[in-house]
Amino acid sequence: MSVLKLGIPKGSLEKATIELFEKSGWQIKLMSRNYFPEVDDPELSCSICRPQEMSRYVESGMLDAGITGKDWTMENESDVEVVADLVYSKVSKKPTRWVIAVPGNSEITTVEQLNGKRISTELVNVTRRFFAEKGMDVDISFSWGATEAKAVSGLADAIVEVTETESTIRAHGLRVIHELMESNVQLVANKAALQDPWKREKIENIILLLQGALRADRIVGLKMNVPQDSVDTIIALLPSLNAPTVAKLYKQDWFSVETVISEHQVRDLVPQLKRAGAEGIIEYTLNKVI
């Protein structure tokens, strides 16, 4: 039997990724102190890997595909195929950004003023290319963690750090002077694996269901009974992906109306529907929208 080797990201994306696969139809069960979780699909073999290393494992063929960040694929300059962008809305509503920050009391206000200065970051290669393209000479050192502290303690003049809201950066008394790049979650695949028809189809099937689950994350189904003389009024109120589904109730002058809408619209819409004559309004969650 053919098996697809898939990398699951360790750390902040781990729980959200496993929950996403569960919603998509796969049960991934973590084992204590084990980097090879069980999965209820004999055609799938999962490994837990750091996002920073994922693209290297995929490029080498140790994994056929894996979930990681665009930032780490760029950092490693990995020769892999990006086969899907995944918007992890449950992890964050904002994109992950890599920014250049300096101490709040620093006289540095622009990137150009960093020429000849010391910069600490985990994203060394991307940072080096950024300054090289500007023709600037900077001293870049790898940070093993607590990067903000390097600038606060004077070990670096600036840092390149990942952030979503900048709250941690501001909490350390730092000030952002430039946004280096935005990153997002991606599914990357080994190029040789994509030449295998079975593996390509398996990867495409996974993408289809993952994207369907992500699309369903913030939308709900809405179903109601509507008297015949209110149908047009109700339909005019309803947003939908296409047109609402309308079906006549058996031996009655009533209709069943069903639609799919954004979750945030429900609280304002339901009272309007009730006042317009709708009854038996049901809201239900969706697993996937394909």
Short mmCIF file of C-alpha atoms in Angstrom, two decimals:
data_model
loop_
_atom_site.label_atom_id
_atom_site.label_comp_id
_atom_site.label_asym_id
_atom_site.label_seq_id
_atom_site.Cartn_x
_atom_site.Cartn_y
_atom_site.Cartn_z
CA MET A 1 0.00 0.00 0.00
CA SER A 2 1.24 3.49 -0.85
CA VAL A 3 1.70 5.89 2.06
CA LEU A 4 2.04 9.68 2.07
CA LYS A 5 4.52 11.02 4.64
CA LEU A 6 3.13 14.25 6.12
CA GLY A 7 4.77 16.70 8.51
CA ILE A 8 2.67 18.30 11.28
CA PRO A 9 4.16 21.52 12.74
CA LYS A 10 5.24 21.43 16.38
CA GLY A 11 4.55 24.41 18.62
CA SER A 12 1.94 27.14 18.23
CA LEU A 13 0.40 25.62 15.08
CA GLU A 14 0.31 22.03 16.35
CA LYS A 15 -3.06 22.07 18.13
CA ALA A 16 -4.78 24.12 15.42
CA THR A 17 -3.43 21.83 12.70
CA ILE A 18 -4.63 18.66 14.43
CA GLU A 19 -8.05 20.25 15.02
CA LEU A 20 -8.21 21.28 11.36
CA PHE A 21 -7.45 17.74 10.22
CA GLU A 22 -10.10 16.42 12.60
CA LYS A 23 -12.67 18.77 11.08
CA SER A 24 -11.51 17.67 7.64
CA GLY A 25 -12.01 14.00 8.43
CA TRP A 26 -8.73 12.72 9.93
CA GLN A 27 -8.18 11.78 13.56
CA ILE A 28 -4.55 12.44 14.53
CA LYS A 29 -3.72 11.16 18.00
CA LEU A 30 -0.59 12.43 19.73
CA MET A 31 1.42 9.89 21.67
CA SER A 32 3.33 10.85 24.83
CA ARG A 33 6.93 11.85 24.02
CA ASN A 34 6.50 10.49 20.52
CA TYR A 35 7.04 12.44 17.31
CA PHE A 36 5.01 9.99 15.23
CA PRO A 37 1.30 10.35 16.07
CA GLU A 38 -1.32 7.81 15.13
CA VAL A 39 -3.69 8.68 12.30
CA ASP A 40 -6.86 6.83 11.27
CA ASP A 41 -5.81 6.65 7.63
CA PRO A 42 -3.57 3.76 6.50
CA GLU A 43 -2.51 5.87 3.52
CA LEU A 44 -1.08 8.60 5.77
CA SER A 45 1.99 8.64 8.02
CA CYS A 46 2.48 11.71 10.24
CA SER A 47 5.58 13.17 11.88
CA ILE A 48 5.80 16.11 14.28
CA CYS A 49 8.49 18.58 13.16
CA ARG A 50 9.52 22.11 14.01
CA PRO A 51 8.20 24.56 11.38
CA GLN A 52 11.74 25.95 11.09
CA GLU A 53 12.96 22.58 9.77
CA MET A 54 9.89 21.35 7.89
CA SER A 55 10.83 22.53 4.41
CA ARG A 56 14.27 20.90 4.69
CA TYR A 57 12.72 17.54 5.51
CA VAL A 58 10.27 17.93 2.63
CA GLU A 59 13.00 18.96 0.20
CA SER A 60 15.17 15.97 1.21
CA GLY A 61 12.31 13.52 0.66
CA MET A 62 12.13 12.44 4.30
CA LEU A 63 8.61 13.87 4.08
CA ASP A 64 6.38 14.05 1.01
CA ALA A 65 4.59 17.15 2.29
CA GLY A 66 4.35 19.30 5.39
CA ILE A 67 2.75 22.33 6.95
CA THR A 68 5.02 25.23 7.79
CA GLY A 69 5.32 29.00 7.44
CA LYS A 70 6.26 30.93 4.33
CA ASP A 71 8.97 32.61 6.42
CA TRP A 72 10.80 29.34 7.14
CA THR A 73 10.57 28.12 3.56
CA MET A 74 12.19 31.40 2.50
CA GLU A 75 14.75 31.21 5.31
CA ASN A 76 15.87 27.73 4.29
CA GLU A 77 15.75 28.56 0.56
CA SER A 78 14.18 25.14 0.16
CA ASP A 79 13.42 23.75 -3.27
CA VAL A 80 9.86 22.66 -2.50
CA GLU A 81 6.51 23.28 -4.13
CA VAL A 82 4.00 25.48 -2.30
CA VAL A 83 0.76 23.65 -3.02
CA ALA A 84 -1.67 25.54 -0.75
CA ASP A 85 -1.96 28.62 1.45
CA LEU A 86 -3.88 27.91 4.65
CA VAL A 87 -5.55 30.72 6.59
CA TYR A 88 -5.58 29.54 10.19
CA SER A 89 -8.33 31.83 11.43
CA LYS A 90 -8.51 30.05 14.80
CA VAL A 91 -4.85 30.84 15.47
CA SER A 92 -4.94 34.50 14.53
CA LYS A 93 -7.11 36.97 12.66
CA LYS A 94 -4.00 38.92 11.70
CA PRO A 95 -1.09 37.86 9.46
CA THR A 96 2.22 37.00 11.07
CA ARG A 97 4.78 39.72 10.38
CA TRP A 98 8.53 39.94 10.71
CA VAL A 99 9.53 43.43 11.77
CA ILE A 100 12.67 45.39 12.56
CA ALA A 101 12.54 46.89 16.04
CA VAL A 102 14.88 49.07 18.08
CA PRO A 103 14.90 50.14 21.73
CA GLY A 104 12.37 52.85 22.47
CA ASN A 105 15.08 55.34 23.40
CA SER A 106 17.19 54.61 20.30
CA GLU A 107 17.96 57.47 17.91
CA ILE A 108 17.47 55.06 15.01
CA THR A 109 14.24 55.74 13.13
CA THR A 110 14.94 54.35 9.64
CA VAL A 111 16.39 51.16 8.17
CA GLU A 112 19.23 53.14 6.55
CA GLN A 113 20.51 54.17 9.97
CA LEU A 114 21.25 50.52 10.76
CA ASN A 115 24.26 50.47 8.43
CA GLY A 116 27.18 49.06 10.41
CA LYS A 117 24.93 48.13 13.34
CA ARG A 118 24.36 44.80 15.15
CA ILE A 119 21.13 42.89 14.47
CA SER A 120 19.88 39.79 16.30
CA THR A 121 17.31 37.44 14.78
CA GLU A 122 16.27 33.85 14.21
CA LEU A 123 15.52 34.70 10.57
CA VAL A 124 19.16 35.17 9.57
CA ASN A 125 19.14 34.39 5.84
CA VAL A 126 16.04 36.47 5.00
CA THR A 127 17.45 39.37 7.03
CA ARG A 128 20.83 39.09 5.34
CA ARG A 129 19.27 39.14 1.88
CA PHE A 130 17.12 42.14 2.81
CA PHE A 131 20.09 44.28 3.82
CA ALA A 132 22.27 42.98 0.97
CA GLU A 133 19.67 44.15 -1.54
CA LYS A 134 19.93 47.59 0.03
CA GLY A 135 23.73 47.50 -0.20
CA MET A 136 24.05 47.82 3.57
CA ASP A 137 26.73 46.28 5.79
CA VAL A 138 25.24 44.97 9.03
CA ASP A 139 26.41 42.47 11.65
CA ILE A 140 23.70 39.79 11.85
CA SER A 141 23.80 37.20 14.64
CA PHE A 142 21.53 34.22 15.22
CA SER A 143 19.27 34.41 18.25
CA TRP A 144 18.38 31.21 20.09
CA GLY A 145 15.45 32.89 21.81
CA ALA A 146 14.49 35.87 23.98
CA THR A 147 15.39 38.03 21.00
CA GLU A 148 13.74 41.16 22.44
CA ALA A 149 16.13 41.00 25.39
CA LYS A 150 19.14 41.30 23.06
CA ALA A 151 18.13 44.84 22.12
CA VAL A 152 17.04 45.79 25.63
CA SER A 153 20.37 44.64 27.12
CA GLY A 154 22.48 46.34 24.46
CA LEU A 155 23.71 43.11 22.84
CA ALA A 156 22.13 44.28 19.57
CA ASP A 157 21.18 47.65 18.11
CA ALA A 158 18.07 46.17 16.52
CA ILE A 159 16.20 42.90 16.19
CA VAL A 160 14.22 41.21 13.46
CA GLU A 161 11.36 39.44 15.21
CA VAL A 162 8.03 37.82 14.42
CA THR A 163 4.85 39.44 15.72
CA GLU A 164 1.10 39.61 15.22
CA THR A 165 -0.04 42.50 17.39
CA GLU A 166 3.33 43.99 18.44
CA SER A 167 2.20 43.75 22.07
CA THR A 168 5.23 41.70 23.17
CA ILE A 169 7.59 44.04 21.35
CA ARG A 170 6.05 47.10 23.02
CA ALA A 171 6.04 45.33 26.39
CA HIS A 172 9.84 45.11 26.14
CA GLY A 173 10.10 48.82 25.42
CA LEU A 174 10.91 48.33 21.75
CA ARG A 175 9.72 50.31 18.75
CA VAL A 176 9.04 48.95 15.25
CA ILE A 177 10.73 50.92 12.47
CA HIS A 178 10.08 48.65 9.48
CA GLU A 179 8.05 45.63 8.38
CA LEU A 180 10.31 43.10 6.72
CA MET A 181 7.69 40.65 5.45
CA GLU A 182 4.33 39.00 6.06
CA SER A 183 4.10 35.27 6.48
CA ASN A 184 1.33 32.71 6.33
CA VAL A 185 0.83 28.99 6.83
CA GLN A 186 1.54 26.88 3.78
CA LEU A 187 1.36 23.27 2.73
CA VAL A 188 4.58 22.47 0.87
CA ALA A 189 5.37 19.31 -1.07
CA ASN A 190 8.41 17.48 -2.33
CA LYS A 191 8.71 17.99 -6.09
CA ALA A 192 9.51 14.35 -6.76
CA ALA A 193 6.48 13.27 -4.70
CA LEU A 194 4.27 15.45 -6.89
CA GLN A 195 5.46 13.49 -9.93
CA ASP A 196 3.93 10.36 -8.39
CA PRO A 197 0.27 10.27 -9.56
CA TRP A 198 -0.98 8.57 -6.38
CA LYS A 199 0.83 10.97 -4.02
CA ARG A 200 -0.25 14.01 -6.02
CA GLU A 201 -3.88 12.92 -5.87
CA LYS A 202 -3.62 12.23 -2.13
CA ILE A 203 -2.12 15.68 -1.52
CA GLU A 204 -4.79 17.34 -3.67
CA ASN A 205 -7.53 15.49 -1.75
CA ILE A 206 -6.08 16.67 1.57
CA ILE A 207 -5.93 20.27 0.29
CA LEU A 208 -9.54 20.10 -0.89
CA LEU A 209 -10.80 19.00 2.52
CA LEU A 210 -8.53 21.30 4.54
CA GLN A 211 -9.60 24.32 2.51
CA GLY A 212 -13.22 23.24 2.84
CA ALA A 213 -12.89 23.04 6.63
CA LEU A 214 -11.17 26.42 6.79
CA ARG A 215 -13.85 27.98 4.59
CA ALA A 216 -16.53 26.65 6.94
CA ASP A 217 -14.81 27.96 10.07
CA ARG A 218 -16.66 31.26 10.32
CA ILE A 219 -19.87 30.55 8.46
CA VAL A 220 -23.04 28.76 9.58
CA GLY A 221 -26.14 27.30 8.07
CA LEU A 222 -29.51 28.96 8.71
CA LYS A 223 -32.82 27.22 8.14
CA MET A 224 -36.38 28.44 8.79
CA ASN A 225 -40.04 28.02 7.90
CA VAL A 226 -41.63 30.94 6.07
CA PRO A 227 -45.31 31.62 5.15
CA GLN A 228 -45.95 32.00 1.44
CA ASP A 229 -46.75 35.73 1.62
CA SER A 230 -43.39 36.43 3.35
CA VAL A 231 -41.04 34.45 1.12
CA ASP A 232 -39.93 37.36 -1.07
CA THR A 233 -39.35 39.59 1.97
CA ILE A 234 -37.30 36.90 3.74
CA ILE A 235 -35.19 36.11 0.68
CA ALA A 236 -34.41 39.81 0.23
CA LEU A 237 -32.95 39.83 3.77
CA LEU A 238 -30.78 36.76 3.29
CA PRO A 239 -27.17 36.93 2.16
CA SER A 240 -25.90 33.62 0.79
CA LEU A 241 -23.02 31.99 -1.08
CA ASN A 242 -25.35 31.57 -4.04
CA ALA A 243 -29.16 31.75 -3.83
CA PRO A 244 -31.08 30.45 -0.81
CA THR A 245 -32.66 27.02 -1.09
CA VAL A 246 -36.47 27.23 -1.03
CA ALA A 247 -38.70 24.14 -0.77
CA LYS A 248 -42.47 23.92 -0.27
CA LEU A 249 -43.65 22.21 2.91
CA TYR A 250 -45.90 19.21 2.46
CA LYS A 251 -49.59 20.17 2.07
CA GLN A 252 -49.04 23.66 3.53
CA ASP A 253 -48.78 27.23 2.25
CA TRP A 254 -45.36 27.44 3.93
CA PHE A 255 -41.83 27.08 2.63
CA SER A 256 -38.56 25.85 4.09
CA VAL A 257 -35.78 28.38 3.39
CA GLU A 258 -32.12 27.50 3.91
CA THR A 259 -28.91 29.46 3.39
CA VAL A 260 -25.27 29.73 4.46
CA ILE A 261 -24.05 33.00 5.96
CA SER A 262 -21.14 34.50 7.88
CA GLU A 263 -21.28 33.77 11.60
CA HIS A 264 -21.10 37.44 12.58
CA GLN A 265 -24.27 38.23 10.59
CA VAL A 266 -26.51 35.94 12.63
CA ARG A 267 -27.10 38.16 15.67
CA ASP A 268 -28.45 41.03 13.56
CA LEU A 269 -30.22 38.92 10.97
CA VAL A 270 -32.26 36.54 13.11
CA PRO A 271 -34.40 39.26 14.80
CA GLN A 272 -35.10 40.75 11.35
CA LEU A 273 -36.16 37.36 10.00
CA LYS A 274 -38.41 36.78 12.99
CA ARG A 275 -40.12 40.13 12.55
CA ALA A 276 -40.58 39.40 8.83
CA GLY A 277 -42.52 36.23 9.60
CA ALA A 278 -39.94 33.44 9.75
CA GLU A 279 -40.52 30.68 12.31
CA GLY A 280 -38.58 27.66 13.56
CA ILE A 281 -35.25 29.36 12.80
CA ILE A 282 -32.35 26.92 13.18
CA GLU A 283 -28.65 27.83 13.17
CA TYR A 284 -26.17 24.99 12.67
CA THR A 285 -22.41 24.71 12.34
CA LEU A 286 -20.66 23.47 9.22
CA ASN A 287 -17.66 21.17 8.95
CA LYS A 288 -16.74 21.91 5.38
CA VAL A 289 -17.76 24.10 2.48
CA ILE A 290 -16.40 22.67 -0.77
#
